[in-house]
PDB file of C-alpha atoms in Angstrom:
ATOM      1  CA  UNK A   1     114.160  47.580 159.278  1.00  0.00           C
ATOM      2  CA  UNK A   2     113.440  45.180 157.038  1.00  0.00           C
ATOM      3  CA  UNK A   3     111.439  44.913 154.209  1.00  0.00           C
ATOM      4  CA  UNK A   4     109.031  42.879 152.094  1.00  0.00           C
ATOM      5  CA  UNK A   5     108.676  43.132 147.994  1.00  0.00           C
ATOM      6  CA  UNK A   6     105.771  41.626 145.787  1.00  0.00           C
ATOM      7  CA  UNK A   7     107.306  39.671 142.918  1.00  0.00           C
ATOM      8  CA  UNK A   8     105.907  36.514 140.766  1.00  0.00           C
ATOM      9  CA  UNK A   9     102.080  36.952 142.539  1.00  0.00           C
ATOM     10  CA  UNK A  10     103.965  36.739 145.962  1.00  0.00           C
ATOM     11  CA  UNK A  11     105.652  38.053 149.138  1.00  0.00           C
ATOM     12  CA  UNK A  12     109.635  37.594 149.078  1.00  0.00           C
ATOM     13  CA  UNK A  13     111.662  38.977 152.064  1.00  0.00           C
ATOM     14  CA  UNK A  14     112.434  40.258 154.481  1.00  0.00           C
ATOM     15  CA  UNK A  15     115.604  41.976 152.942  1.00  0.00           C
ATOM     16  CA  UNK A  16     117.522  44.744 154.503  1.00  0.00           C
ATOM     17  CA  UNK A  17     117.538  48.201 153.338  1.00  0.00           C
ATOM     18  CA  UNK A  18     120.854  47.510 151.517  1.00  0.00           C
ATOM     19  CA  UNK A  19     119.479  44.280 150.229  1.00  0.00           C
ATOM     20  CA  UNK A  20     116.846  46.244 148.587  1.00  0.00           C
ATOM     21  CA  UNK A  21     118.867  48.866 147.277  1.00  0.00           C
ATOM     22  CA  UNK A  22     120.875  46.149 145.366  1.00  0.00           C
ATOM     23  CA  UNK A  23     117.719  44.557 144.309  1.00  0.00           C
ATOM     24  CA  UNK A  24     116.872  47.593 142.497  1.00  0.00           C
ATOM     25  CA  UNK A  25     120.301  48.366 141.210  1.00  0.00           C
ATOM     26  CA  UNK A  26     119.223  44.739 139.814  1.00  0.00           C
ATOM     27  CA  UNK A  27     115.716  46.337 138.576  1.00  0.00           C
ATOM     28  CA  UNK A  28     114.595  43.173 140.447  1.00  0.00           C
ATOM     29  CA  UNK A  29     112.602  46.108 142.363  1.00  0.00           C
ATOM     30  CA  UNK A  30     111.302  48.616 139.857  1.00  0.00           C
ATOM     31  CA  UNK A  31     109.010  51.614 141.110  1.00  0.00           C
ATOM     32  CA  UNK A  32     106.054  49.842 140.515  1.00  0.00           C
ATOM     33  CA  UNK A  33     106.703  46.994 142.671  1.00  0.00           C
ATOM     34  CA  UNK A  34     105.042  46.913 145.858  1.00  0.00           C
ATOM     35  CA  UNK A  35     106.674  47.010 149.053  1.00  0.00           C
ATOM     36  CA  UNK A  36     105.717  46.972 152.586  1.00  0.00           C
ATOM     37  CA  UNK A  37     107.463  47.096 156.162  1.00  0.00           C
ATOM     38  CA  UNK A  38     106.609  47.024 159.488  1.00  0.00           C
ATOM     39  CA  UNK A  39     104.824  50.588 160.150  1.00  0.00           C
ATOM     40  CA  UNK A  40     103.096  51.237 156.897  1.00  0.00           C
ATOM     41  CA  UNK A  41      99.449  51.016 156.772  1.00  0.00           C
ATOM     42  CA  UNK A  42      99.331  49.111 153.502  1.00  0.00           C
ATOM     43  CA  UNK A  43     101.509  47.971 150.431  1.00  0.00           C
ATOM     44  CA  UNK A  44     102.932  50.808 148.272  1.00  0.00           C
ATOM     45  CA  UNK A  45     104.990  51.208 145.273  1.00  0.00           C
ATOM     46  CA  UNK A  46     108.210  51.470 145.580  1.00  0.00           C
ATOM     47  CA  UNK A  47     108.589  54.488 143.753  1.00  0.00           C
ATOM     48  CA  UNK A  48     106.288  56.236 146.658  1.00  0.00           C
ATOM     49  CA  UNK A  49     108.306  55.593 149.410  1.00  0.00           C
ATOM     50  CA  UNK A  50     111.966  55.088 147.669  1.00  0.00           C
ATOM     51  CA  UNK A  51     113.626  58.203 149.695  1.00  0.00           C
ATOM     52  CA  UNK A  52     112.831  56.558 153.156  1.00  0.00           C
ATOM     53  CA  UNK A  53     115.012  53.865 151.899  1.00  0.00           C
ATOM     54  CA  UNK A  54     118.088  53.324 153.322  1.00  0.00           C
ATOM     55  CA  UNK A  55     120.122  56.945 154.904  1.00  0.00           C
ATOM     56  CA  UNK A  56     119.848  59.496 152.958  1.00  0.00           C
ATOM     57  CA  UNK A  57     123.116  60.751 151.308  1.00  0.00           C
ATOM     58  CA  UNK A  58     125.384  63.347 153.493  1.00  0.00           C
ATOM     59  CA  UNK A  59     127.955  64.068 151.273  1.00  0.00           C
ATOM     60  CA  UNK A  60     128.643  64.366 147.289  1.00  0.00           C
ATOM     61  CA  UNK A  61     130.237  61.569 147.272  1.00  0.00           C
ATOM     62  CA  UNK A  62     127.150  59.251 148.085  1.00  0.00           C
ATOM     63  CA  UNK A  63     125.683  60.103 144.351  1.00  0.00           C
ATOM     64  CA  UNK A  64     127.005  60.234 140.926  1.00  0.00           C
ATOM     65  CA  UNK A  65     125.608  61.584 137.766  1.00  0.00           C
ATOM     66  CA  UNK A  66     123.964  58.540 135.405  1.00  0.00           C
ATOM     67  CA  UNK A  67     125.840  58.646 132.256  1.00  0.00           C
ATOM     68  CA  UNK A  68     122.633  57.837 130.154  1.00  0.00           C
ATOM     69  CA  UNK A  69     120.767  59.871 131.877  1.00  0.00           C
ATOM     70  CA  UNK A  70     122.530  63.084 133.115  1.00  0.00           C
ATOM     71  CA  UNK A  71     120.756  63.121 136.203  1.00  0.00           C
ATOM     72  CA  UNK A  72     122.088  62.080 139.884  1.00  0.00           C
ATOM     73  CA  UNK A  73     120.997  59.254 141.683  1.00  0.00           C
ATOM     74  CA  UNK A  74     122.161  57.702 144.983  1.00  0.00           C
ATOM     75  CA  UNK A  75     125.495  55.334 144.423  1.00  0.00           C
ATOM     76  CA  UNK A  76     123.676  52.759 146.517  1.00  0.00           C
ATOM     77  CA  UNK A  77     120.878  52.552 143.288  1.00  0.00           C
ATOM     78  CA  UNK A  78     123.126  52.661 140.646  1.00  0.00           C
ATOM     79  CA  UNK A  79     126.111  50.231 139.218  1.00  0.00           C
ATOM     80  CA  UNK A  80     129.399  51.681 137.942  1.00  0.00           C
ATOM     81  CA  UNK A  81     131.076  50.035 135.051  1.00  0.00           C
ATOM     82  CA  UNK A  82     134.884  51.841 133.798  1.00  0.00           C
ATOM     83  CA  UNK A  83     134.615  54.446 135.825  1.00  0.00           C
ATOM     84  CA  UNK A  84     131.074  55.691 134.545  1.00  0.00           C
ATOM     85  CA  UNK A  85     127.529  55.548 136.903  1.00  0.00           C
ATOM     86  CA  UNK A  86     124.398  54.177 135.567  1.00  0.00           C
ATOM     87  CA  UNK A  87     121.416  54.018 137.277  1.00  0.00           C
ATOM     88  CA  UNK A  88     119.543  51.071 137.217  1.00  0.00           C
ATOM     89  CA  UNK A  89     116.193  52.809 135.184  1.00  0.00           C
ATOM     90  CA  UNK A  90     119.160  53.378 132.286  1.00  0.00           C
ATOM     91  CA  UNK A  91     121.250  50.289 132.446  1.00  0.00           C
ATOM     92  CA  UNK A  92     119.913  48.351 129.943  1.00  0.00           C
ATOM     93  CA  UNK A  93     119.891  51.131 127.509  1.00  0.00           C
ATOM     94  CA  UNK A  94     123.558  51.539 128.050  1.00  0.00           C
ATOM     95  CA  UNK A  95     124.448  48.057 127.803  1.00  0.00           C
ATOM     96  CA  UNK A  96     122.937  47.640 124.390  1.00  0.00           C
ATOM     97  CA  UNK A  97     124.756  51.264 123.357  1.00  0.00           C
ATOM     98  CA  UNK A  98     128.059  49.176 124.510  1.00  0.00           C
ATOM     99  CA  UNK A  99     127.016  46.157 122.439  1.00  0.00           C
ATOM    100  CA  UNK A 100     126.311  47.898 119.518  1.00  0.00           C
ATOM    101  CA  UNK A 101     129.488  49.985 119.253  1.00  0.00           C
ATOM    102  CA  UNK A 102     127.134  53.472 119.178  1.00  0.00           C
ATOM    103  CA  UNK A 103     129.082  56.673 121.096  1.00  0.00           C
ATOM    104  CA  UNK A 104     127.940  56.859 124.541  1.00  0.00           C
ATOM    105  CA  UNK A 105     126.576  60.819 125.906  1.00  0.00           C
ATOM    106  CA  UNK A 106     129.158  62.917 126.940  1.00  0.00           C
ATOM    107  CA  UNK A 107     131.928  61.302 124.350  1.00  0.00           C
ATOM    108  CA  UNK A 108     130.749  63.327 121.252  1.00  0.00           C
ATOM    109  CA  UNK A 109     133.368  66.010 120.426  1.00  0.00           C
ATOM    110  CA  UNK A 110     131.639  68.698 118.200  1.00  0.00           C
ATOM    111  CA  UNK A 111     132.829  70.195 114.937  1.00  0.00           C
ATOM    112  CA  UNK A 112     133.367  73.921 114.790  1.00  0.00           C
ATOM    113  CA  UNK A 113     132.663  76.508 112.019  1.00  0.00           C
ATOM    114  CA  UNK A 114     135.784  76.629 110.461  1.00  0.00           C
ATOM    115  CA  UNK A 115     136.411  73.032 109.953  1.00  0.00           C
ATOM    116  CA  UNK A 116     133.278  72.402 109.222  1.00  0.00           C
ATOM    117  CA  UNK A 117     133.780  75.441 106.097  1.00  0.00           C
ATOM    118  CA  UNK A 118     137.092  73.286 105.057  1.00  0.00           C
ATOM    119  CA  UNK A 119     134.932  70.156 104.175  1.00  0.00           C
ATOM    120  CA  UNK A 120     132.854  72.202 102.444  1.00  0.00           C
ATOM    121  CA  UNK A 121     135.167  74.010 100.464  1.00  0.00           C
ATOM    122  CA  UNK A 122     136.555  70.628  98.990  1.00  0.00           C
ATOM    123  CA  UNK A 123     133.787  68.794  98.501  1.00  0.00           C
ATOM    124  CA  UNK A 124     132.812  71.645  96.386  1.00  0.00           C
ATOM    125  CA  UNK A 125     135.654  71.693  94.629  1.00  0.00           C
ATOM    126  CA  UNK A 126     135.668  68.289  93.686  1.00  0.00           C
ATOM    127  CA  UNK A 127     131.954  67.938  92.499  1.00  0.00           C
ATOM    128  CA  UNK A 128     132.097  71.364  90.459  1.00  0.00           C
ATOM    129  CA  UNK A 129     134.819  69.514  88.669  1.00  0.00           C
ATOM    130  CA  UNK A 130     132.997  66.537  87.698  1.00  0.00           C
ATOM    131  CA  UNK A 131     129.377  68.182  87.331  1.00  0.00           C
ATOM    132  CA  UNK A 132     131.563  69.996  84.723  1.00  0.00           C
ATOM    133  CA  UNK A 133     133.716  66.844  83.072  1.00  0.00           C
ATOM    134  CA  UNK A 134     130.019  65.213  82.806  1.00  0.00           C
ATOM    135  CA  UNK A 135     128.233  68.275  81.150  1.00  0.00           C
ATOM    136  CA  UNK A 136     130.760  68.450  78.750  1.00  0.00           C
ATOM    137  CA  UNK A 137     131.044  64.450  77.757  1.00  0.00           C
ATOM    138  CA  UNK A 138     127.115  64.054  77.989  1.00  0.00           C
ATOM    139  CA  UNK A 139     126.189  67.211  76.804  1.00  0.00           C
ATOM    140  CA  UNK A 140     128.744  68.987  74.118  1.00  0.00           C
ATOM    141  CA  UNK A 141     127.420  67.295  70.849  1.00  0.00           C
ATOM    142  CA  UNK A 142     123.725  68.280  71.535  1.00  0.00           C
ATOM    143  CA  UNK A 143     124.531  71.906  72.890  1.00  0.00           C
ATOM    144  CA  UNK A 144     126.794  72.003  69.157  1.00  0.00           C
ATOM    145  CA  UNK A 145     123.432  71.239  67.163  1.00  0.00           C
ATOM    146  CA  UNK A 146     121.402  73.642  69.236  1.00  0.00           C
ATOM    147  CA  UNK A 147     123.614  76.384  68.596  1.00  0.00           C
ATOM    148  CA  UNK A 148     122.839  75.853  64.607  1.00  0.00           C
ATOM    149  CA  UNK A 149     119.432  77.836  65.478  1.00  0.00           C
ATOM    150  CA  UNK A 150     120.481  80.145  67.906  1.00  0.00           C
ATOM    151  CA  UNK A 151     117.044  81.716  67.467  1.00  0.00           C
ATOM    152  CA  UNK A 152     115.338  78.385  68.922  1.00  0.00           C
ATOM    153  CA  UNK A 153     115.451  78.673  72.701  1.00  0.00           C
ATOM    154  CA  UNK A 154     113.419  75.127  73.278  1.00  0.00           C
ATOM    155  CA  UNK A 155     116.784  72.848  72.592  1.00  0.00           C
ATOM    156  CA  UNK A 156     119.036  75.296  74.703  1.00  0.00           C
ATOM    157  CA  UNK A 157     116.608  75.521  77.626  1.00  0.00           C
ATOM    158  CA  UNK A 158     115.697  72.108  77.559  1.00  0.00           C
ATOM    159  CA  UNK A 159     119.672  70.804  77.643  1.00  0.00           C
ATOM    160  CA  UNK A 160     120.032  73.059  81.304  1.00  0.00           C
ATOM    161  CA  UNK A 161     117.419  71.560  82.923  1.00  0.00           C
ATOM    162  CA  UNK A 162     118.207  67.981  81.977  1.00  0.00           C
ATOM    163  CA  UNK A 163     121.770  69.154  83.164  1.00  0.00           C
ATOM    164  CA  UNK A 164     120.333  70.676  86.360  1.00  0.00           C
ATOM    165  CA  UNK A 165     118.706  67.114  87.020  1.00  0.00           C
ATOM    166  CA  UNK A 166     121.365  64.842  86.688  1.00  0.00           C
ATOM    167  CA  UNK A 167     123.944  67.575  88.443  1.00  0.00           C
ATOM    168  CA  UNK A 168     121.499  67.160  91.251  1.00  0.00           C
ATOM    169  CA  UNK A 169     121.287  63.437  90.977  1.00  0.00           C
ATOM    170  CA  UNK A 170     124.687  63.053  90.864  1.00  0.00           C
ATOM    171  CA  UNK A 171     125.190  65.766  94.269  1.00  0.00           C
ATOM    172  CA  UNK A 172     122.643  63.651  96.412  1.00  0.00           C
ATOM    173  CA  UNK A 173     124.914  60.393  95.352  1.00  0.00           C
ATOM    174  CA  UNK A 174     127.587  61.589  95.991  1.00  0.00           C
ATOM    175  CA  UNK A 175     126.374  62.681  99.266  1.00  0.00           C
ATOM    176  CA  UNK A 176     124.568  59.233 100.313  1.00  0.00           C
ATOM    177  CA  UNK A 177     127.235  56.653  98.766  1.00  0.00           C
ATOM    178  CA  UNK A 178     130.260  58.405 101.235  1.00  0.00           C
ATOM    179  CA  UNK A 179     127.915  59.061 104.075  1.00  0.00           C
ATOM    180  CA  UNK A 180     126.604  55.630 104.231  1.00  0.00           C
ATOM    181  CA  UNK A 181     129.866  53.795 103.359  1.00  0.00           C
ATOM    182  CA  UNK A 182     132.162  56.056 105.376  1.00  0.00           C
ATOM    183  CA  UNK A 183     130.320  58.216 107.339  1.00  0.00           C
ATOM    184  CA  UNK A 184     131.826  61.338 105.871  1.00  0.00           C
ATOM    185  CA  UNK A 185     132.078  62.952 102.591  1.00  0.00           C
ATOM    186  CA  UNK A 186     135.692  62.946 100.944  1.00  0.00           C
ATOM    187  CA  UNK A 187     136.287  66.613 102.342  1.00  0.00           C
ATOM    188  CA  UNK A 188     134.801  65.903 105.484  1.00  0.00           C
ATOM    189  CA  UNK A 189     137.283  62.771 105.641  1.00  0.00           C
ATOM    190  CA  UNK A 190     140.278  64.887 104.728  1.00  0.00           C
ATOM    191  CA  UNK A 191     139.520  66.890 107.675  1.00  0.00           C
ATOM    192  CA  UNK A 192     139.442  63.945 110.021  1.00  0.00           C
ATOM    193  CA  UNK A 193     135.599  64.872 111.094  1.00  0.00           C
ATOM    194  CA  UNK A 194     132.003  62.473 110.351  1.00  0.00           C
ATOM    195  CA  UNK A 195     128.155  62.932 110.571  1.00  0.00           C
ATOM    196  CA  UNK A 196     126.292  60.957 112.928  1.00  0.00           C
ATOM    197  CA  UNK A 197     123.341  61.074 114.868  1.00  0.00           C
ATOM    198  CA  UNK A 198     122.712  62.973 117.910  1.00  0.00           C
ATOM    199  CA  UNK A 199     123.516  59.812 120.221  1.00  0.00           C
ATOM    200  CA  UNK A 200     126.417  59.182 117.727  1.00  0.00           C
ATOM    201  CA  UNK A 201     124.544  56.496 115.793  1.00  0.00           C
ATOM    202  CA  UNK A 202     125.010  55.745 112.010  1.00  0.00           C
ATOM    203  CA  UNK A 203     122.531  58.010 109.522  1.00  0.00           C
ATOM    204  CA  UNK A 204     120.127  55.964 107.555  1.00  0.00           C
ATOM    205  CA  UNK A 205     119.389  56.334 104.042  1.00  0.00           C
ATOM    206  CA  UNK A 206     116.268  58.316 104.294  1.00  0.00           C
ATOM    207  CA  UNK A 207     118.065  60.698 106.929  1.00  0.00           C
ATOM    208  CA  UNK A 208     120.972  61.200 104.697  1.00  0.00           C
ATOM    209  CA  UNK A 209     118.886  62.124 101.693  1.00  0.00           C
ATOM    210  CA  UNK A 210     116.500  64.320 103.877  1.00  0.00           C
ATOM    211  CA  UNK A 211     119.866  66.237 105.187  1.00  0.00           C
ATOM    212  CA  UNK A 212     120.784  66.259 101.766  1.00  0.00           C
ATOM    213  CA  UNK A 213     117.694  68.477 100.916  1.00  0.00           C
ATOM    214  CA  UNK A 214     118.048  70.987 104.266  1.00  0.00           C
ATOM    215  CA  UNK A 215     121.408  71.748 103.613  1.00  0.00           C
ATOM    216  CA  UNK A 216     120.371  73.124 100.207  1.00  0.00           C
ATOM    217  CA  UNK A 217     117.618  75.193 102.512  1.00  0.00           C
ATOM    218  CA  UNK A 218     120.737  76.029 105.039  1.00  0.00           C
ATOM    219  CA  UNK A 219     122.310  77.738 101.838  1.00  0.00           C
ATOM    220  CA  UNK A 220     119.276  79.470 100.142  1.00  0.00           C
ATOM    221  CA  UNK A 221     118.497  81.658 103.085  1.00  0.00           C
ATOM    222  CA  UNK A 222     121.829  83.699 102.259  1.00  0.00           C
ATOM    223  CA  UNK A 223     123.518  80.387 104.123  1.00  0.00           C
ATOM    224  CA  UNK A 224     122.350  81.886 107.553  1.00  0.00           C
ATOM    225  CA  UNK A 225     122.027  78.029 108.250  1.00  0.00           C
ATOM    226  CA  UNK A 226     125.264  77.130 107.682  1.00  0.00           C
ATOM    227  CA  UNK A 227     126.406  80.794 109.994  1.00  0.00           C
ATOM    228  CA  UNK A 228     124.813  79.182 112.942  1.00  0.00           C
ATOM    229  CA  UNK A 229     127.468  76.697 113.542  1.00  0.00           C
ATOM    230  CA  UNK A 230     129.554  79.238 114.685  1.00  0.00           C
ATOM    231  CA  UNK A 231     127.130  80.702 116.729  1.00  0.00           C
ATOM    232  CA  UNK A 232     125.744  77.571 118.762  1.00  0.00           C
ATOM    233  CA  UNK A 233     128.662  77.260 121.552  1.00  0.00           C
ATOM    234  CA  UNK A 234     127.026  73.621 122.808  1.00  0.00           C
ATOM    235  CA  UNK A 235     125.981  71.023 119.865  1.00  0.00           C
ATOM    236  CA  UNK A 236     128.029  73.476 116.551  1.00  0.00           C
ATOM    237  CA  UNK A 237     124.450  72.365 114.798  1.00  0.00           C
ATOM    238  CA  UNK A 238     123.639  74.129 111.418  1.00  0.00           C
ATOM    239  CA  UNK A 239     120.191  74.374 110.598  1.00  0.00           C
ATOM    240  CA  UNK A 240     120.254  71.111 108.470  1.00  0.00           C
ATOM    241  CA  UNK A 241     121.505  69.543 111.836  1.00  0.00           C
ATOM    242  CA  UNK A 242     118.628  70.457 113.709  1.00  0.00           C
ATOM    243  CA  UNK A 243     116.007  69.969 110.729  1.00  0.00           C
ATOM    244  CA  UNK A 244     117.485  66.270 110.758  1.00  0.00           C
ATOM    245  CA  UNK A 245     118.863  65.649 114.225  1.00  0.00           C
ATOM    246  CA  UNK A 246     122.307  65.560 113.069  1.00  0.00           C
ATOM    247  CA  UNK A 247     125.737  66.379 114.232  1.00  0.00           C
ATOM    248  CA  UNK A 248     129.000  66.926 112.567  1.00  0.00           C
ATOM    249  CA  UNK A 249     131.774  65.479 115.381  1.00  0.00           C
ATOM    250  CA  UNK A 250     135.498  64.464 115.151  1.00  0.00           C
ATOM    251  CA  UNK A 251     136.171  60.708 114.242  1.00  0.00           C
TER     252      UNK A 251
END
């Protein structure tokens, strides 16, 4: 049977029912475009009368699973490029995943609990250390002259939360300078594991400092959010991972 296709304001065809198939592989035919063969009452789009195209599939092995997409589609509408099926509706989209270097679905190995506790452990470690090198080099000689009045609590209250601020300051640095530049904090690094996106795309600035901020939530909630890494079997998100849409994977 063959078949006619509106493109550019007119009629092309006739093309066979492979021919068309190929032509929307192509996304030369879209499920907009209107077809018409000998039969049908009118002009339709394609996307109305798409499974009367061609035979329909007897067997598995006439469809594969899109790799974008994660649904299945007919082989004869799709293209297959290193052993992975797209489907035409995705191919763009994974083309410009390729270009760009970002992980493709499906390649994403996820982080577990105890890992995941490692990198924490260290990069605790390390900025305990030098919160404490800095209170004592920025704050010694004023903390000495408060102490003179013991009985004056202004001076000695006033000296904790300027320390609390520029501990903090210094934590969300910390964070953003490693994640941007690296990807992963130095304990994460250690551990061989990164934070990315959930299609495995870098984090931008704002992101980083927003999962800077839910993590503290994921701890003051007795660190339940950090607890449900080991209980998500799928994604290993902790709550800061789904505030954010973030995930901690191997590199």
């Amino acid at each position: 049977m063959k078949w006619y296709y509106a493109s550019n304001g007119g009629r092309q065809g006739p093309v066979s029912d492979e021919e068309l198939a190929q032509l929307v592989a192509t996304s030369v035919v879209t499920d907009q475009t209107l077809v018409w063969k000998q039969g049908m009452g009118t002009w339709q789009p394609y996307g109305e009368v798409k499974p009367a195209v061609g035979a329909a599939p007897s067997a598995a092995g006439d469809t594969a699973v899109c790799a974008m997409s994660g649904k299945t589609y007919p082989k004869s509408e799709m293209i297959e490029h290193e052993g992975r099926w797209v489907s035409a509706e995705h191919r763009d989209a994974y083309f410009q995943r390729l270009r760009e270097g970002v992980t493709l679905p499906g390649q994403l190995r996820y982080v577990g609990f105890w890992r995941r506790f490692g990198a924490k452990i260290i990069d605790t470690v390390v900025l305990v250390v030098v919160n404490q090198v800095v209170n004592i080099l920025l704050f010694a000689p004023f903390l000495a002259t408060a102490m003179t009045n013991p009985e004056d609590f202004a001076p000695i209250l006033a000296l904790q939360a300027v320390s609390m601020l520029v501990n903090l300051t210094f934590n969300l640095l910390y964070h953003w300078f490693f994640l941007a530049r690296f990807q992963a904090t130095p304990g994460k690094l250690a551990l061989g594991i990164k934070v990315v996106r959930a299609d495995g795309s870098k984090l931008s600035t704002g992101r980083i400092i927003g999962r800077y901020f839910a993590e503290i939530l994921s701890g003051m909630i007795l660190c339940i959010g950090y607890l449900m890494v080991a209980f998500d079997k799928t994604e290993r998100k902790a709550l800061h991972d789904q505030i954010c849409d973030t995930r901690v994977v191997f590199k």
